[in-house]
Amino acid sequence: MPAFEVLVEVTLRPGIADPQGATIERSLPLLGVGGVSGVRVGKAIRLTVEASDDDEARRVVEDLCARFLTNPVIEDATVSVAAASMR
Amino acid sequence: MAATVGIVVFPGSNCEHDVAEAVTRLGATARLVFHKETSLAGADAVVLPGGFAHGDALRPGAIARFSPVMAAVEAFAAEGGPVVGICNGFQVLCEAGLLPGALQKNRGLAFLCQEVELVTVSERSALTADVPSGTCLRVPINHFEGCYTAAPEVLAGLHERDQVVVRYADNPNGSAGDIAGVSNEAGNVVGLMPHPERASHELLGSEDGNVLLTALLKSAGRPAAALR
């Protein structure tokens, strides 16, 4: 069975306050950096998934996202499936 | 007969004995229920106490909601039994979908440990039954992720259906609508960030939490709970 490296990026949904992102953005002038905005903080979750193909790997992880890895009230997830490696 | 309060203990719960002490002083029988149990063993009311279940890994409450005991809690709630989540317990109930909304990091990104002034809103929830709306209570909070968040239409629904249980007089954490605690539509499932058990004795600086816990014990003896 091939194994797929899957990356889940969890971000706060549009319109949900992101105090960490706002704090980082406010600190940028202290570093002398201008022209950077829209800072949003999320989290990355990496998984190795055994599946027959990348569609199945994606389905497994998207189901996990809906039920467990994100809270749909405040978070969205983007799932990226990398090329398979044989185990 | 004295009400029996089942207090669920997750790995990382740390307020279960405080809740047990508080309800025992009010005349109830407290029984700790481990998260791996599948029955509430005759409890008349259930409390999910504060703490850091599973170390708050992923999100507070995200793992605890899949504990074996939660199926029993859901069944108990569906039959009208009073269920109260305090702090981390509130987060677990939201994650489990037993309460609407979610709890985010405090708006100021500070861990807050202080006494706050609460104002009761609903007079029908398991925690505020027969407590006159507008009653002011001094109760401590102790949390990092207590900013109550819900979609605007959900918030509007909470107000329309009398599901706001307590609000902050002076919002400490950015919660939408100053909400400190909410109930489900039926009013028997309640979650709140403040800790009534930590305001249950004069030595703790306030006894105001007893107003809420007394209402819970009263709710435990009501017909809805007896349906089980």
PDB file of C-alpha atoms in Angstrom:
ATOM      1  CA  MET A   1       0.000   0.000   0.000  1.00  0.00           C
ATOM      2  CA  PRO A   2       1.484   3.370  -0.904  1.00  0.00           C
ATOM      3  CA  ALA A   3       1.806   6.032   1.770  1.00  0.00           C
ATOM      4  CA  PHE A   4       1.002   9.683   1.165  1.00  0.00           C
ATOM      5  CA  GLU A   5       2.447  12.656   2.985  1.00  0.00           C
ATOM      6  CA  VAL A   6      -0.490  14.922   3.732  1.00  0.00           C
ATOM      7  CA  LEU A   7      -0.358  18.504   4.959  1.00  0.00           C
ATOM      8  CA  VAL A   8      -3.359  20.069   6.683  1.00  0.00           C
ATOM      9  CA  GLU A   9      -3.251  23.839   7.072  1.00  0.00           C
ATOM     10  CA  VAL A  10      -5.747  25.043   9.648  1.00  0.00           C
ATOM     11  CA  THR A  11      -6.670  28.713   9.477  1.00  0.00           C
ATOM     12  CA  LEU A  12      -9.205  30.842  11.264  1.00  0.00           C
ATOM     13  CA  ARG A  13     -12.224  31.478   9.077  1.00  0.00           C
ATOM     14  CA  PRO A  14     -12.595  34.887   7.446  1.00  0.00           C
ATOM     15  CA  GLY A  15     -14.158  37.303   9.909  1.00  0.00           C
ATOM     16  CA  ILE A  16     -12.963  35.404  12.989  1.00  0.00           C
ATOM     17  CA  ALA A  17     -10.706  37.576  15.122  1.00  0.00           C
ATOM     18  CA  ASP A  18      -7.069  36.513  15.149  1.00  0.00           C
ATOM     19  CA  PRO A  19      -5.389  38.247  18.097  1.00  0.00           C
ATOM     20  CA  GLN A  20      -2.064  36.484  17.448  1.00  0.00           C
ATOM     21  CA  GLY A  21      -1.976  37.627  13.832  1.00  0.00           C
ATOM     22  CA  ALA A  22      -2.936  41.157  14.855  1.00  0.00           C
ATOM     23  CA  THR A  23      -0.197  41.262  17.501  1.00  0.00           C
ATOM     24  CA  ILE A  24       2.431  40.071  15.012  1.00  0.00           C
ATOM     25  CA  GLU A  25       1.266  42.602  12.451  1.00  0.00           C
ATOM     26  CA  ARG A  26       1.429  45.443  14.962  1.00  0.00           C
ATOM     27  CA  SER A  27       5.003  44.465  15.856  1.00  0.00           C
ATOM     28  CA  LEU A  28       6.300  44.655  12.279  1.00  0.00           C
ATOM     29  CA  PRO A  29       7.097  48.394  12.357  1.00  0.00           C
ATOM     30  CA  LEU A  30       9.383  47.697  15.353  1.00  0.00           C
ATOM     31  CA  LEU A  31      11.461  45.557  12.979  1.00  0.00           C
ATOM     32  CA  GLY A  32      11.513  48.298  10.421  1.00  0.00           C
ATOM     33  CA  VAL A  33       9.354  46.252   8.065  1.00  0.00           C
ATOM     34  CA  GLY A  34       6.627  48.029   6.116  1.00  0.00           C
ATOM     35  CA  GLY A  35       4.154  46.950   3.490  1.00  0.00           C
ATOM     36  CA  VAL A  36       3.221  43.666   5.186  1.00  0.00           C
ATOM     37  CA  SER A  37      -0.414  43.155   6.146  1.00  0.00           C
ATOM     38  CA  GLY A  38      -3.080  40.486   6.428  1.00  0.00           C
ATOM     39  CA  VAL A  39      -1.079  38.451   8.969  1.00  0.00           C
ATOM     40  CA  ARG A  40      -3.073  35.385  10.052  1.00  0.00           C
ATOM     41  CA  VAL A  41      -1.816  32.642  12.373  1.00  0.00           C
ATOM     42  CA  GLY A  42      -2.905  29.038  11.931  1.00  0.00           C
ATOM     43  CA  LYS A  43      -1.380  25.648  12.390  1.00  0.00           C
ATOM     44  CA  ALA A  44       0.061  22.932  10.182  1.00  0.00           C
ATOM     45  CA  ILE A  45      -0.612  19.236  10.798  1.00  0.00           C
ATOM     46  CA  ARG A  46       1.423  16.642   8.868  1.00  0.00           C
ATOM     47  CA  LEU A  47       0.192  13.066   8.495  1.00  0.00           C
ATOM     48  CA  THR A  48       1.368   9.957   6.686  1.00  0.00           C
ATOM     49  CA  VAL A  49      -1.634   8.106   5.268  1.00  0.00           C
ATOM     50  CA  GLU A  50      -1.648   4.630   3.758  1.00  0.00           C
ATOM     51  CA  ALA A  51      -4.168   4.579   0.927  1.00  0.00           C
ATOM     52  CA  SER A  52      -4.659   3.027  -2.495  1.00  0.00           C
ATOM     53  CA  ASP A  53      -4.399   6.416  -4.241  1.00  0.00           C
ATOM     54  CA  ASP A  54      -4.179  10.104  -3.456  1.00  0.00           C
ATOM     55  CA  ASP A  55      -7.944  10.573  -3.748  1.00  0.00           C
ATOM     56  CA  GLU A  56      -8.498   8.059  -0.981  1.00  0.00           C
ATOM     57  CA  ALA A  57      -5.793   9.688   1.152  1.00  0.00           C
ATOM     58  CA  ARG A  58      -7.485  13.042   0.661  1.00  0.00           C
ATOM     59  CA  ARG A  59     -10.911  11.627   1.578  1.00  0.00           C
ATOM     60  CA  VAL A  60      -9.563  10.130   4.803  1.00  0.00           C
ATOM     61  CA  VAL A  61      -7.942  13.396   5.867  1.00  0.00           C
ATOM     62  CA  GLU A  62     -10.862  15.590   4.827  1.00  0.00           C
ATOM     63  CA  ASP A  63     -13.137  13.409   6.954  1.00  0.00           C
ATOM     64  CA  LEU A  64     -10.696  13.811   9.865  1.00  0.00           C
ATOM     65  CA  CYS A  65     -10.710  17.572   9.345  1.00  0.00           C
ATOM     66  CA  ALA A  66     -14.499  17.752   9.455  1.00  0.00           C
ATOM     67  CA  ARG A  67     -14.849  15.588  12.550  1.00  0.00           C
ATOM     68  CA  PHE A  68     -11.744  16.321  14.557  1.00  0.00           C
ATOM     69  CA  LEU A  69      -8.848  18.375  13.225  1.00  0.00           C
ATOM     70  CA  THR A  70     -10.800  21.623  12.866  1.00  0.00           C
ATOM     71  CA  ASN A  71     -13.624  23.302  14.696  1.00  0.00           C
ATOM     72  CA  PRO A  72     -15.882  24.387  11.812  1.00  0.00           C
ATOM     73  CA  VAL A  73     -17.338  27.201  13.918  1.00  0.00           C
ATOM     74  CA  ILE A  74     -14.055  29.110  13.730  1.00  0.00           C
ATOM     75  CA  GLU A  75     -11.627  27.213  11.482  1.00  0.00           C
ATOM     76  CA  ASP A  76     -11.124  26.151   7.849  1.00  0.00           C
ATOM     77  CA  ALA A  77      -8.683  23.549   6.563  1.00  0.00           C
ATOM     78  CA  THR A  78      -6.721  23.175   3.330  1.00  0.00           C
ATOM     79  CA  VAL A  79      -5.548  19.640   2.558  1.00  0.00           C
ATOM     80  CA  SER A  80      -2.514  19.020   0.318  1.00  0.00           C
ATOM     81  CA  VAL A  81      -1.518  15.494  -0.674  1.00  0.00           C
ATOM     82  CA  ALA A  82       2.091  14.942  -1.754  1.00  0.00           C
ATOM     83  CA  ALA A  83       3.293  12.195  -4.097  1.00  0.00           C
ATOM     84  CA  ALA A  84       3.168   8.642  -2.796  1.00  0.00           C
ATOM     85  CA  SER A  85       6.124   6.714  -1.452  1.00  0.00           C
ATOM     86  CA  MET A  86       6.076   2.904  -1.203  1.00  0.00           C
ATOM     87  CA  ARG A  87       6.510   1.625   2.336  1.00  0.00           C
TER      88      ARG A  87
ATOM     89  CA  MET B   1     -33.494  12.495  48.786  1.00  0.00           C
ATOM     90  CA  ALA B   2     -30.239  14.252  48.079  1.00  0.00           C
ATOM     91  CA  ALA B   3     -29.362  14.710  44.415  1.00  0.00           C
ATOM     92  CA  THR B   4     -26.389  12.774  43.094  1.00  0.00           C
ATOM     93  CA  VAL B   5     -24.037  14.862  40.970  1.00  0.00           C
ATOM     94  CA  GLY B   6     -21.841  12.930  38.549  1.00  0.00           C
ATOM     95  CA  ILE B   7     -18.562  14.789  37.987  1.00  0.00           C
ATOM     96  CA  VAL B   8     -16.708  13.636  34.884  1.00  0.00           C
ATOM     97  CA  VAL B   9     -12.944  13.276  35.251  1.00  0.00           C
ATOM     98  CA  PHE B  10     -10.894  13.517  32.059  1.00  0.00           C
ATOM     99  CA  PRO B  11      -7.104  13.100  32.051  1.00  0.00           C
ATOM    100  CA  GLY B  12      -6.095  16.665  32.903  1.00  0.00           C
ATOM    101  CA  SER B  13      -9.284  17.736  34.687  1.00  0.00           C
ATOM    102  CA  ASN B  14      -8.300  19.589  37.849  1.00  0.00           C
ATOM    103  CA  CYS B  15     -11.445  21.085  39.382  1.00  0.00           C
ATOM    104  CA  GLU B  16     -13.398  17.891  40.052  1.00  0.00           C
ATOM    105  CA  HIS B  17     -12.713  17.854  43.795  1.00  0.00           C
ATOM    106  CA  ASP B  18     -13.593  21.539  44.148  1.00  0.00           C
ATOM    107  CA  VAL B  19     -16.952  20.865  42.478  1.00  0.00           C
ATOM    108  CA  ALA B  20     -17.488  17.785  44.651  1.00  0.00           C
ATOM    109  CA  GLU B  21     -16.739  19.783  47.808  1.00  0.00           C
ATOM    110  CA  ALA B  22     -19.036  22.624  46.784  1.00  0.00           C
ATOM    111  CA  VAL B  23     -22.059  20.474  45.911  1.00  0.00           C
ATOM    112  CA  THR B  24     -21.533  18.258  48.967  1.00  0.00           C
ATOM    113  CA  ARG B  25     -21.647  21.338  51.201  1.00  0.00           C
ATOM    114  CA  LEU B  26     -24.999  22.151  49.567  1.00  0.00           C
ATOM    115  CA  GLY B  27     -26.369  18.747  50.547  1.00  0.00           C
ATOM    116  CA  ALA B  28     -25.799  16.743  47.357  1.00  0.00           C
ATOM    117  CA  THR B  29     -23.934  13.491  46.915  1.00  0.00           C
ATOM    118  CA  ALA B  30     -20.920  13.828  44.607  1.00  0.00           C
ATOM    119  CA  ARG B  31     -19.655  10.956  42.509  1.00  0.00           C
ATOM    120  CA  LEU B  32     -16.569  11.157  40.314  1.00  0.00           C
ATOM    121  CA  VAL B  33     -17.073   9.439  36.941  1.00  0.00           C
ATOM    122  CA  PHE B  34     -13.903   8.507  35.034  1.00  0.00           C
ATOM    123  CA  HIS B  35     -13.884   9.385  31.334  1.00  0.00           C
ATOM    124  CA  LYS B  36     -13.559   5.749  30.303  1.00  0.00           C
ATOM    125  CA  GLU B  37     -16.805   4.768  32.017  1.00  0.00           C
ATOM    126  CA  THR B  38     -19.826   4.246  29.778  1.00  0.00           C
ATOM    127  CA  SER B  39     -22.534   4.920  32.368  1.00  0.00           C
ATOM    128  CA  LEU B  40     -23.331   7.844  34.633  1.00  0.00           C
ATOM    129  CA  ALA B  41     -24.557   5.339  37.216  1.00  0.00           C
ATOM    130  CA  GLY B  42     -27.734   7.033  38.363  1.00  0.00           C
ATOM    131  CA  ALA B  43     -26.530  10.637  38.464  1.00  0.00           C
ATOM    132  CA  ASP B  44     -29.296  13.266  38.716  1.00  0.00           C
ATOM    133  CA  ALA B  45     -27.041  15.980  37.305  1.00  0.00           C
ATOM    134  CA  VAL B  46     -23.705  15.966  35.516  1.00  0.00           C
ATOM    135  CA  VAL B  47     -20.833  18.431  35.761  1.00  0.00           C
ATOM    136  CA  LEU B  48     -17.898  18.573  33.364  1.00  0.00           C
ATOM    137  CA  PRO B  49     -15.307  20.364  35.495  1.00  0.00           C
ATOM    138  CA  GLY B  50     -12.484  22.715  34.616  1.00  0.00           C
ATOM    139  CA  GLY B  51      -8.911  21.797  33.839  1.00  0.00           C
ATOM    140  CA  PHE B  52      -6.937  20.900  30.754  1.00  0.00           C
ATOM    141  CA  ALA B  53      -8.372  17.636  29.427  1.00  0.00           C
ATOM    142  CA  HIS B  54      -5.742  15.853  27.322  1.00  0.00           C
ATOM    143  CA  GLY B  55      -3.470  18.846  27.810  1.00  0.00           C
ATOM    144  CA  ASP B  56      -5.647  20.950  25.492  1.00  0.00           C
ATOM    145  CA  ALA B  57      -3.893  19.197  22.588  1.00  0.00           C
ATOM    146  CA  LEU B  58      -5.280  20.244  19.184  1.00  0.00           C
ATOM    147  CA  ARG B  59      -7.965  22.453  20.799  1.00  0.00           C
ATOM    148  CA  PRO B  60      -9.434  22.515  24.324  1.00  0.00           C
ATOM    149  CA  GLY B  61     -12.051  19.772  24.508  1.00  0.00           C
ATOM    150  CA  ALA B  62     -11.345  18.397  21.018  1.00  0.00           C
ATOM    151  CA  ILE B  63     -10.141  15.015  22.265  1.00  0.00           C
ATOM    152  CA  ALA B  64     -12.221  14.776  25.445  1.00  0.00           C
ATOM    153  CA  ARG B  65     -15.446  14.917  23.425  1.00  0.00           C
ATOM    154  CA  PHE B  66     -14.616  11.458  22.029  1.00  0.00           C
ATOM    155  CA  SER B  67     -14.242   9.918  25.512  1.00  0.00           C
ATOM    156  CA  PRO B  68     -16.452   6.863  26.122  1.00  0.00           C
ATOM    157  CA  VAL B  69     -18.367   8.678  28.883  1.00  0.00           C
ATOM    158  CA  MET B  70     -19.503  11.390  26.466  1.00  0.00           C
ATOM    159  CA  ALA B  71     -22.035   9.065  24.796  1.00  0.00           C
ATOM    160  CA  ALA B  72     -23.676   8.648  28.206  1.00  0.00           C
ATOM    161  CA  VAL B  73     -23.551  12.412  28.799  1.00  0.00           C
ATOM    162  CA  GLU B  74     -25.183  13.031  25.402  1.00  0.00           C
ATOM    163  CA  ALA B  75     -27.933  10.497  26.119  1.00  0.00           C
ATOM    164  CA  PHE B  76     -28.518  12.015  29.571  1.00  0.00           C
ATOM    165  CA  ALA B  77     -28.737  15.488  28.021  1.00  0.00           C
ATOM    166  CA  ALA B  78     -31.099  14.286  25.278  1.00  0.00           C
ATOM    167  CA  GLU B  79     -33.470  13.008  27.957  1.00  0.00           C
ATOM    168  CA  GLY B  80     -33.499  16.407  29.640  1.00  0.00           C
ATOM    169  CA  GLY B  81     -30.992  15.721  32.406  1.00  0.00           C
ATOM    170  CA  PRO B  82     -29.113  18.790  33.663  1.00  0.00           C
ATOM    171  CA  VAL B  83     -25.529  18.972  32.360  1.00  0.00           C
ATOM    172  CA  VAL B  84     -23.173  21.817  33.238  1.00  0.00           C
ATOM    173  CA  GLY B  85     -19.721  22.396  31.762  1.00  0.00           C
ATOM    174  CA  ILE B  86     -17.470  24.736  33.703  1.00  0.00           C
ATOM    175  CA  CYS B  87     -14.496  26.345  31.909  1.00  0.00           C
ATOM    176  CA  ASN B  88     -12.786  23.390  30.167  1.00  0.00           C
ATOM    177  CA  GLY B  89     -16.100  21.533  30.543  1.00  0.00           C
ATOM    178  CA  PHE B  90     -17.790  24.353  28.582  1.00  0.00           C
ATOM    179  CA  GLN B  91     -15.163  23.911  25.852  1.00  0.00           C
ATOM    180  CA  VAL B  92     -15.857  20.154  25.782  1.00  0.00           C
ATOM    181  CA  LEU B  93     -19.630  20.723  25.425  1.00  0.00           C
ATOM    182  CA  CYS B  94     -19.089  23.149  22.531  1.00  0.00           C
ATOM    183  CA  GLU B  95     -16.711  20.736  20.798  1.00  0.00           C
ATOM    184  CA  ALA B  96     -19.244  17.946  21.289  1.00  0.00           C
ATOM    185  CA  GLY B  97     -21.927  20.048  19.617  1.00  0.00           C
ATOM    186  CA  LEU B  98     -24.101  19.976  22.749  1.00  0.00           C
ATOM    187  CA  LEU B  99     -23.805  23.759  22.919  1.00  0.00           C
ATOM    188  CA  PRO B 100     -23.568  26.275  20.074  1.00  0.00           C
ATOM    189  CA  GLY B 101     -20.466  28.353  19.380  1.00  0.00           C
ATOM    190  CA  ALA B 102     -16.796  27.970  20.212  1.00  0.00           C
ATOM    191  CA  LEU B 103     -14.233  29.360  22.654  1.00  0.00           C
ATOM    192  CA  GLN B 104     -11.215  31.142  21.220  1.00  0.00           C
ATOM    193  CA  LYS B 105      -8.076  32.578  22.759  1.00  0.00           C
ATOM    194  CA  ASN B 106      -8.845  35.611  24.917  1.00  0.00           C
ATOM    195  CA  ARG B 107      -8.896  38.782  22.859  1.00  0.00           C
ATOM    196  CA  GLY B 108      -5.957  40.270  24.782  1.00  0.00           C
ATOM    197  CA  LEU B 109      -3.957  36.988  24.594  1.00  0.00           C
ATOM    198  CA  ALA B 110      -3.603  37.036  28.399  1.00  0.00           C
ATOM    199  CA  PHE B 111      -4.351  34.121  30.704  1.00  0.00           C
ATOM    200  CA  LEU B 112      -6.994  35.599  33.004  1.00  0.00           C
ATOM    201  CA  CYS B 113      -7.242  34.590  36.656  1.00  0.00           C
ATOM    202  CA  GLN B 114      -9.440  37.046  38.504  1.00  0.00           C
ATOM    203  CA  GLU B 115     -12.835  37.555  40.084  1.00  0.00           C
ATOM    204  CA  VAL B 116     -15.423  38.990  37.695  1.00  0.00           C
ATOM    205  CA  GLU B 117     -18.939  40.299  38.073  1.00  0.00           C
ATOM    206  CA  LEU B 118     -21.558  38.186  36.339  1.00  0.00           C
ATOM    207  CA  VAL B 119     -25.134  39.149  35.567  1.00  0.00           C
ATOM    208  CA  THR B 120     -27.686  36.371  35.175  1.00  0.00           C
ATOM    209  CA  VAL B 121     -29.885  36.549  32.093  1.00  0.00           C
ATOM    210  CA  SER B 122     -32.071  33.452  31.572  1.00  0.00           C
ATOM    211  CA  GLU B 123     -34.333  32.380  34.426  1.00  0.00           C
ATOM    212  CA  ARG B 124     -35.019  28.912  33.049  1.00  0.00           C
ATOM    213  CA  SER B 125     -31.606  27.229  32.496  1.00  0.00           C
ATOM    214  CA  ALA B 126     -30.435  24.355  34.683  1.00  0.00           C
ATOM    215  CA  LEU B 127     -27.991  26.747  36.336  1.00  0.00           C
ATOM    216  CA  THR B 128     -30.244  29.778  36.752  1.00  0.00           C
ATOM    217  CA  ALA B 129     -33.731  28.301  37.227  1.00  0.00           C
ATOM    218  CA  ASP B 130     -35.716  30.690  39.428  1.00  0.00           C
ATOM    219  CA  VAL B 131     -32.743  33.074  39.788  1.00  0.00           C
ATOM    220  CA  PRO B 132     -34.142  36.537  38.983  1.00  0.00           C
ATOM    221  CA  SER B 133     -32.711  37.941  35.752  1.00  0.00           C
ATOM    222  CA  GLY B 134     -30.184  40.685  36.484  1.00  0.00           C
ATOM    223  CA  THR B 135     -28.798  39.058  39.637  1.00  0.00           C
ATOM    224  CA  CYS B 136     -25.147  40.118  40.091  1.00  0.00           C
ATOM    225  CA  LEU B 137     -22.670  37.457  41.196  1.00  0.00           C
ATOM    226  CA  ARG B 138     -18.930  37.692  41.988  1.00  0.00           C
ATOM    227  CA  VAL B 139     -17.308  34.536  40.577  1.00  0.00           C
ATOM    228  CA  PRO B 140     -13.699  33.860  39.485  1.00  0.00           C
ATOM    229  CA  ILE B 141     -12.514  33.099  35.965  1.00  0.00           C
ATOM    230  CA  ASN B 142      -9.307  31.208  35.166  1.00  0.00           C
ATOM    231  CA  HIS B 143      -8.747  30.676  31.450  1.00  0.00           C
ATOM    232  CA  PHE B 144      -6.798  31.451  28.291  1.00  0.00           C
ATOM    233  CA  GLU B 145      -9.379  30.326  25.751  1.00  0.00           C
ATOM    234  CA  GLY B 146     -12.622  31.845  26.965  1.00  0.00           C
ATOM    235  CA  CYS B 147     -13.573  34.265  24.201  1.00  0.00           C
ATOM    236  CA  TYR B 148     -17.046  33.075  23.232  1.00  0.00           C
ATOM    237  CA  THR B 149     -17.511  33.128  19.453  1.00  0.00           C
ATOM    238  CA  ALA B 150     -20.451  32.259  17.234  1.00  0.00           C
ATOM    239  CA  ALA B 151     -21.819  33.319  13.866  1.00  0.00           C
ATOM    240  CA  PRO B 152     -24.031  36.456  14.000  1.00  0.00           C
ATOM    241  CA  GLU B 153     -27.203  34.466  13.220  1.00  0.00           C
ATOM    242  CA  VAL B 154     -26.358  31.997  15.991  1.00  0.00           C
ATOM    243  CA  LEU B 155     -25.850  34.855  18.456  1.00  0.00           C
ATOM    244  CA  ALA B 156     -29.174  36.381  17.456  1.00  0.00           C
ATOM    245  CA  GLY B 157     -30.844  33.003  17.978  1.00  0.00           C
ATOM    246  CA  LEU B 158     -29.320  32.682  21.456  1.00  0.00           C
ATOM    247  CA  HIS B 159     -30.938  35.946  22.526  1.00  0.00           C
ATOM    248  CA  GLU B 160     -34.271  35.140  20.856  1.00  0.00           C
ATOM    249  CA  ARG B 161     -34.510  31.732  22.518  1.00  0.00           C
ATOM    250  CA  ASP B 162     -33.359  32.836  25.972  1.00  0.00           C
ATOM    251  CA  GLN B 163     -30.138  30.791  25.766  1.00  0.00           C
ATOM    252  CA  VAL B 164     -27.804  33.401  27.269  1.00  0.00           C
ATOM    253  CA  VAL B 165     -27.380  32.217  30.865  1.00  0.00           C
ATOM    254  CA  VAL B 166     -24.848  34.666  32.316  1.00  0.00           C
ATOM    255  CA  ARG B 167     -22.986  37.653  30.910  1.00  0.00           C
ATOM    256  CA  TYR B 168     -19.985  39.640  32.085  1.00  0.00           C
ATOM    257  CA  ALA B 169     -20.720  43.049  33.597  1.00  0.00           C
ATOM    258  CA  ASP B 170     -17.280  44.129  32.312  1.00  0.00           C
ATOM    259  CA  ASN B 171     -16.174  41.865  29.442  1.00  0.00           C
ATOM    260  CA  PRO B 172     -12.659  40.569  30.286  1.00  0.00           C
ATOM    261  CA  ASN B 173     -11.886  38.386  27.248  1.00  0.00           C
ATOM    262  CA  GLY B 174     -13.656  39.754  24.177  1.00  0.00           C
ATOM    263  CA  SER B 175     -16.575  37.318  24.255  1.00  0.00           C
ATOM    264  CA  ALA B 176     -19.301  38.117  21.734  1.00  0.00           C
ATOM    265  CA  GLY B 177     -22.221  39.866  23.393  1.00  0.00           C
ATOM    266  CA  ASP B 178     -20.366  39.763  26.768  1.00  0.00           C
ATOM    267  CA  ILE B 179     -21.507  36.134  26.980  1.00  0.00           C
ATOM    268  CA  ALA B 180     -20.042  34.174  29.897  1.00  0.00           C
ATOM    269  CA  GLY B 181     -22.376  31.191  29.683  1.00  0.00           C
ATOM    270  CA  VAL B 182     -24.990  29.740  27.328  1.00  0.00           C
ATOM    271  CA  SER B 183     -27.496  26.909  27.300  1.00  0.00           C
ATOM    272  CA  ASN B 184     -28.941  24.643  24.641  1.00  0.00           C
ATOM    273  CA  GLU B 185     -32.473  25.407  23.428  1.00  0.00           C
ATOM    274  CA  ALA B 186     -34.078  23.267  26.121  1.00  0.00           C
ATOM    275  CA  GLY B 187     -32.027  24.972  28.837  1.00  0.00           C
ATOM    276  CA  ASN B 188     -30.855  21.731  30.464  1.00  0.00           C
ATOM    277  CA  VAL B 189     -27.311  21.849  29.053  1.00  0.00           C
ATOM    278  CA  VAL B 190     -25.300  24.851  30.229  1.00  0.00           C
ATOM    279  CA  GLY B 191     -21.701  25.907  29.751  1.00  0.00           C
ATOM    280  CA  LEU B 192     -19.914  28.829  31.386  1.00  0.00           C
ATOM    281  CA  MET B 193     -16.323  29.981  31.693  1.00  0.00           C
ATOM    282  CA  PRO B 194     -16.500  31.268  35.326  1.00  0.00           C
ATOM    283  CA  HIS B 195     -16.058  28.796  38.188  1.00  0.00           C
ATOM    284  CA  PRO B 196     -19.033  28.816  40.592  1.00  0.00           C
ATOM    285  CA  GLU B 197     -17.336  26.162  42.758  1.00  0.00           C
ATOM    286  CA  ARG B 198     -14.540  28.640  43.478  1.00  0.00           C
ATOM    287  CA  ALA B 199     -17.071  31.063  44.937  1.00  0.00           C
ATOM    288  CA  SER B 200     -18.784  28.629  47.266  1.00  0.00           C
ATOM    289  CA  HIS B 201     -17.465  29.579  50.707  1.00  0.00           C
ATOM    290  CA  GLU B 202     -16.731  32.809  52.543  1.00  0.00           C
ATOM    291  CA  LEU B 203     -13.097  31.740  52.864  1.00  0.00           C
ATOM    292  CA  LEU B 204     -12.873  31.865  49.064  1.00  0.00           C
ATOM    293  CA  GLY B 205     -13.934  35.501  49.041  1.00  0.00           C
ATOM    294  CA  SER B 206     -17.396  34.936  47.623  1.00  0.00           C
ATOM    295  CA  GLU B 207     -20.291  32.565  48.123  1.00  0.00           C
ATOM    296  CA  ASP B 208     -22.168  33.794  45.053  1.00  0.00           C
ATOM    297  CA  GLY B 209     -21.427  30.621  43.088  1.00  0.00           C
ATOM    298  CA  ASN B 210     -23.782  28.783  45.434  1.00  0.00           C
ATOM    299  CA  VAL B 211     -26.708  30.612  43.816  1.00  0.00           C
ATOM    300  CA  LEU B 212     -25.902  28.781  40.562  1.00  0.00           C
ATOM    301  CA  LEU B 213     -25.042  25.430  42.141  1.00  0.00           C
ATOM    302  CA  THR B 214     -28.211  25.501  44.241  1.00  0.00           C
ATOM    303  CA  ALA B 215     -30.241  26.071  41.071  1.00  0.00           C
ATOM    304  CA  LEU B 216     -28.447  23.098  39.496  1.00  0.00           C
ATOM    305  CA  LEU B 217     -29.329  20.833  42.423  1.00  0.00           C
ATOM    306  CA  LYS B 218     -32.944  22.023  42.216  1.00  0.00           C
ATOM    307  CA  SER B 219     -32.954  21.259  38.476  1.00  0.00           C
ATOM    308  CA  ALA B 220     -31.657  17.765  39.252  1.00  0.00           C
ATOM    309  CA  GLY B 221     -34.895  16.918  41.014  1.00  0.00           C
ATOM    310  CA  ARG B 222     -37.221  18.190  38.308  1.00  0.00           C
ATOM    311  CA  PRO B 223     -39.450  16.030  36.113  1.00  0.00           C
ATOM    312  CA  ALA B 224     -37.313  16.529  32.981  1.00  0.00           C
ATOM    313  CA  ALA B 225     -34.420  14.889  34.783  1.00  0.00           C
ATOM    314  CA  ALA B 226     -36.666  12.136  36.108  1.00  0.00           C
ATOM    315  CA  LEU B 227     -37.465  11.006  32.578  1.00  0.00           C
ATOM    316  CA  ARG B 228     -34.270   9.001  32.468  1.00  0.00           C
TER     317      ARG B 228
END
